[in-house]
PDB file of C-alpha atoms in Angstrom:
ATOM      1  CA  MET A  52     -13.207 212.004 132.483  1.00 52.00           C
ATOM      2  CA  HIS A  53     -11.522 210.375 135.430  1.00 61.00           C
ATOM      3  CA  ILE A  54     -11.370 213.635 137.335  1.00 64.00           C
ATOM      4  CA  GLU A  55     -15.093 214.270 136.834  1.00 68.00           C
ATOM      5  CA  ASN A  56     -16.039 210.788 138.171  1.00 72.00           C
ATOM      6  CA  LYS A  57     -13.713 211.348 141.177  1.00 74.00           C
ATOM      7  CA  ASN A  58     -15.400 214.837 141.739  1.00 78.00           C
ATOM      8  CA  LYS A  59     -18.893 213.167 141.611  1.00 80.00           C
ATOM      9  CA  LYS A  60     -17.832 210.545 144.032  1.00 79.00           C
ATOM     10  CA  ASN A  61     -16.456 213.143 146.460  1.00 82.00           C
ATOM     11  CA  THR A  62     -19.538 215.065 146.235  1.00 83.00           C
ATOM     12  CA  TYR A  63     -21.723 212.031 146.910  1.00 85.00           C
ATOM     13  CA  ILE A  64     -19.514 211.074 149.862  1.00 88.00           C
ATOM     14  CA  LEU A  65     -19.925 214.564 151.242  1.00 88.00           C
ATOM     15  CA  GLU A  66     -23.622 214.480 150.802  1.00 90.00           C
ATOM     16  CA  VAL A  67     -23.848 211.176 152.659  1.00 90.00           C
ATOM     17  CA  THR A  68     -21.650 212.465 155.458  1.00 91.00           C
ATOM     18  CA  LYS A  69     -23.780 215.515 155.838  1.00 92.00           C
ATOM     19  CA  TRP A  70     -27.031 213.459 156.140  1.00 92.00           C
ATOM     20  CA  ILE A  71     -25.359 211.052 158.668  1.00 94.00           C
ATOM     21  CA  SER A  72     -24.303 213.963 160.698  1.00 93.00           C
ATOM     22  CA  ILE A  73     -27.762 215.391 160.606  1.00 93.00           C
ATOM     23  CA  ILE A  74     -29.285 212.065 161.738  1.00 94.00           C
ATOM     24  CA  GLY A  75     -26.635 211.935 164.379  1.00 95.00           C
ATOM     25  CA  LEU A  76     -27.306 215.406 165.817  1.00 94.00           C
ATOM     26  CA  VAL A  77     -31.056 214.867 165.821  1.00 94.00           C
ATOM     27  CA  SER A  78     -30.608 211.494 167.578  1.00 95.00           C
ATOM     28  CA  THR A  79     -28.340 213.107 170.053  1.00 92.00           C
ATOM     29  CA  SER A  80     -30.768 215.965 170.867  1.00 91.00           C
ATOM     30  CA  ILE A  81     -33.589 213.368 171.391  1.00 92.00           C
ATOM     31  CA  ILE A  82     -31.668 211.042 173.557  1.00 92.00           C
ATOM     32  CA  GLY A  83     -29.889 213.892 175.417  1.00 90.00           C
ATOM     33  CA  ASN A  84     -33.302 215.589 176.171  1.00 88.00           C
ATOM     34  CA  TYR A  85     -34.524 212.203 177.502  1.00 89.00           C
ATOM     35  CA  LEU A  86     -31.325 211.479 179.592  1.00 89.00           C
ATOM     36  CA  TYR A  87     -30.968 214.897 181.006  1.00 87.00           C
ATOM     37  CA  ARG A  88     -34.652 215.620 181.652  1.00 87.00           C
ATOM     38  CA  ASP A  89     -33.873 216.384 185.298  1.00 88.00           C
ATOM     39  CA  TYR A  90     -31.743 219.449 184.268  1.00 86.00           C
ATOM     40  CA  ASN A  91     -32.996 222.986 183.744  1.00 89.00           C
ATOM     41  CA  ALA A  92     -35.563 223.074 180.847  1.00 88.00           C
ATOM     42  CA  PHE A  93     -34.174 226.430 179.653  1.00 91.00           C
ATOM     43  CA  VAL A  94     -30.637 224.924 179.339  1.00 90.00           C
ATOM     44  CA  ARG A  95     -31.929 221.890 177.572  1.00 91.00           C
ATOM     45  CA  GLY A  96     -33.925 224.087 175.200  1.00 90.00           C
ATOM     46  CA  ALA A  97     -30.999 226.244 174.426  1.00 92.00           C
ATOM     47  CA  VAL A  98     -28.888 223.273 173.542  1.00 92.00           C
ATOM     48  CA  ILE A  99     -31.674 221.806 171.431  1.00 92.00           C
ATOM     49  CA  PHE A 100     -32.002 225.254 169.719  1.00 95.00           C
ATOM     50  CA  ILE A 101     -28.294 225.297 168.904  1.00 95.00           C
ATOM     51  CA  ILE A 102     -28.443 221.644 167.577  1.00 94.00           C
ATOM     52  CA  ILE A 103     -31.517 222.449 165.413  1.00 94.00           C
ATOM     53  CA  THR A 104     -29.742 225.525 164.046  1.00 95.00           C
ATOM     54  CA  ALA A 105     -26.629 223.486 163.138  1.00 95.00           C
ATOM     55  CA  VAL A 106     -28.885 220.843 161.587  1.00 94.00           C
ATOM     56  CA  THR A 107     -30.710 223.399 159.502  1.00 93.00           C
ATOM     57  CA  TYR A 108     -27.472 224.962 158.318  1.00 93.00           C
ATOM     58  CA  ILE A 109     -25.937 221.560 157.407  1.00 93.00           C
ATOM     59  CA  ALA A 110     -29.148 220.483 155.561  1.00 92.00           C
ATOM     60  CA  SER A 111     -29.279 223.671 153.631  1.00 91.00           C
ATOM     61  CA  THR A 112     -25.911 223.071 152.081  1.00 91.00           C
ATOM     62  CA  THR A 113     -27.019 219.672 150.730  1.00 91.00           C
ATOM     63  CA  LYS A 114     -28.645 219.216 147.344  1.00 90.00           C
ATOM     64  CA  ILE A 115     -32.024 218.383 148.722  1.00 89.00           C
ATOM     65  CA  GLY A 116     -31.682 221.322 151.276  1.00 89.00           C
ATOM     66  CA  LYS A 117     -30.906 223.773 148.441  1.00 91.00           C
ATOM     67  CA  LEU A 118     -34.012 222.540 146.578  1.00 93.00           C
ATOM     68  CA  ILE A 119     -36.123 223.051 149.717  1.00 91.00           C
ATOM     69  CA  VAL A 120     -34.715 226.616 150.149  1.00 90.00           C
ATOM     70  CA  ILE A 121     -35.500 227.429 146.576  1.00 94.00           C
ATOM     71  CA  PHE A 122     -39.030 225.885 146.999  1.00 95.00           C
ATOM     72  CA  GLY A 123     -39.560 228.046 150.101  1.00 94.00           C
ATOM     73  CA  ASN A 124     -38.465 231.174 148.281  1.00 95.00           C
ATOM     74  CA  ASP A 125     -40.658 230.469 145.391  1.00 96.00           C
ATOM     75  CA  SER A 126     -43.644 229.726 147.605  1.00 96.00           C
ATOM     76  CA  ARG A 127     -43.185 232.993 149.501  1.00 95.00           C
ATOM     77  CA  THR A 128     -43.102 234.842 146.099  1.00 95.00           C
ATOM     78  CA  GLU A 129     -46.402 233.103 145.070  1.00 95.00           C
ATOM     79  CA  LEU A 130     -47.935 233.781 148.421  1.00 94.00           C
ATOM     80  CA  ARG A 131     -47.374 237.564 147.905  1.00 93.00           C
ATOM     81  CA  LYS A 132     -49.262 237.273 144.619  1.00 94.00           C
ATOM     82  CA  VAL A 133     -52.402 235.982 146.372  1.00 92.00           C
ATOM     83  CA  VAL A 134     -55.406 238.325 146.560  1.00 91.00           C
ATOM     84  CA  TRP A 135     -56.998 237.510 149.811  1.00 90.00           C
ATOM     85  CA  PRO A 136     -60.760 237.984 150.263  1.00 92.00           C
ATOM     86  CA  THR A 137     -62.037 240.747 152.515  1.00 95.00           C
ATOM     87  CA  TYR A 138     -63.804 239.901 155.750  1.00 96.00           C
ATOM     88  CA  ARG A 139     -67.163 240.635 154.187  1.00 97.00           C
ATOM     89  CA  ASP A 140     -66.458 238.372 151.209  1.00 96.00           C
ATOM     90  CA  GLY A 141     -65.376 235.501 153.497  1.00 95.00           C
ATOM     91  CA  PHE A 142     -68.355 236.039 155.740  1.00 97.00           C
ATOM     92  CA  ASN A 143     -70.855 236.054 152.752  1.00 97.00           C
ATOM     93  CA  THR A 144     -69.108 232.883 151.257  1.00 97.00           C
ATOM     94  CA  THR A 145     -69.450 231.201 154.662  1.00 97.00           C
ATOM     95  CA  LEU A 146     -73.191 232.000 154.800  1.00 98.00           C
ATOM     96  CA  ILE A 147     -73.727 230.624 151.230  1.00 98.00           C
ATOM     97  CA  VAL A 148     -71.989 227.398 152.124  1.00 98.00           C
ATOM     98  CA  ILE A 149     -74.051 226.996 155.305  1.00 98.00           C
ATOM     99  CA  GLY A 150     -77.238 227.719 153.499  1.00 98.00           C
ATOM    100  CA  VAL A 151     -76.533 225.335 150.598  1.00 98.00           C
ATOM    101  CA  THR A 152     -75.582 222.637 153.153  1.00 98.00           C
ATOM    102  CA  ILE A 153     -78.804 223.022 155.017  1.00 98.00           C
ATOM    103  CA  VAL A 154     -80.879 222.920 151.900  1.00 98.00           C
ATOM    104  CA  ILE A 155     -79.086 219.856 150.449  1.00 98.00           C
ATOM    105  CA  SER A 156     -79.356 218.075 153.852  1.00 98.00           C
ATOM    106  CA  LEU A 157     -83.091 218.732 154.008  1.00 98.00           C
ATOM    107  CA  LEU A 158     -83.482 217.486 150.423  1.00 98.00           C
ATOM    108  CA  LEU A 159     -81.743 214.242 151.315  1.00 98.00           C
ATOM    109  CA  TRP A 160     -83.643 213.835 154.502  1.00 98.00           C
ATOM    110  CA  GLY A 161     -86.914 214.177 152.627  1.00 97.00           C
ATOM    111  CA  LEU A 162     -85.908 211.763 149.853  1.00 97.00           C
ATOM    112  CA  ASP A 163     -84.776 209.285 152.472  1.00 97.00           C
ATOM    113  CA  THR A 164     -88.073 209.562 154.375  1.00 96.00           C
ATOM    114  CA  ILE A 165     -90.033 209.169 151.039  1.00 96.00           C
ATOM    115  CA  LEU A 166     -88.036 206.093 150.131  1.00 96.00           C
ATOM    116  CA  VAL A 167     -88.469 204.611 153.561  1.00 95.00           C
ATOM    117  CA  HIS A 168     -92.248 205.005 153.392  1.00 94.00           C
ATOM    118  CA  LEU A 169     -92.278 203.491 149.837  1.00 94.00           C
ATOM    119  CA  ILE A 170     -90.237 200.487 150.703  1.00 93.00           C
ATOM    120  CA  SER A 171     -92.194 199.873 153.915  1.00 92.00           C
ATOM    121  CA  PHE A 172     -95.477 200.169 151.978  1.00 90.00           C
ATOM    122  CA  SER A 173     -94.360 197.777 149.248  1.00 89.00           C
ATOM    123  CA  LEU A 174     -93.232 195.221 151.896  1.00 88.00           C
ATOM    124  CA  ARG A 175     -96.664 195.286 153.495  1.00 83.00           C
ATOM    125  CA  LEU A 176     -98.346 194.210 150.301  1.00 69.00           C
TER     126      LEU A 176
END
C-alpha cells in the first residue's frame, strides 16, 4: 500500500514537472522570438519549430496528452467512415437552402408590411 501511494506521488510529480517544462518552453519561445526579432526569421522559425516539436513530444507523454492522441486517432477513424456528398448533391442542397431562405424572407416581409398597415390604420381611428 505504501509503495503504491509513493508511486502515485512520483507519477503526479512527474506530470507536474512535464507541464511546467511545457509552459517554460512555450514562454521561452515567445519571449525569445520577441527579444531576437532582429535576427534572421528563418533561424527564429527553425528554433521555434524545434521547441514546438519538443513541447509536442513532452505533452504526448502526459496523461492528458495520451488522451488527446487517442481522441485524434479515434476522430481520424470516424472521419474515414463519413460519406461525403458529391458536388451535385452539395450544389442542389445549396440551391434549396437559398430558395427556402428567399421564400421565408418574402413571407416575413409581407407579414411585417400587413402588420404595419393594420397598426397604423388602427392608430388613426
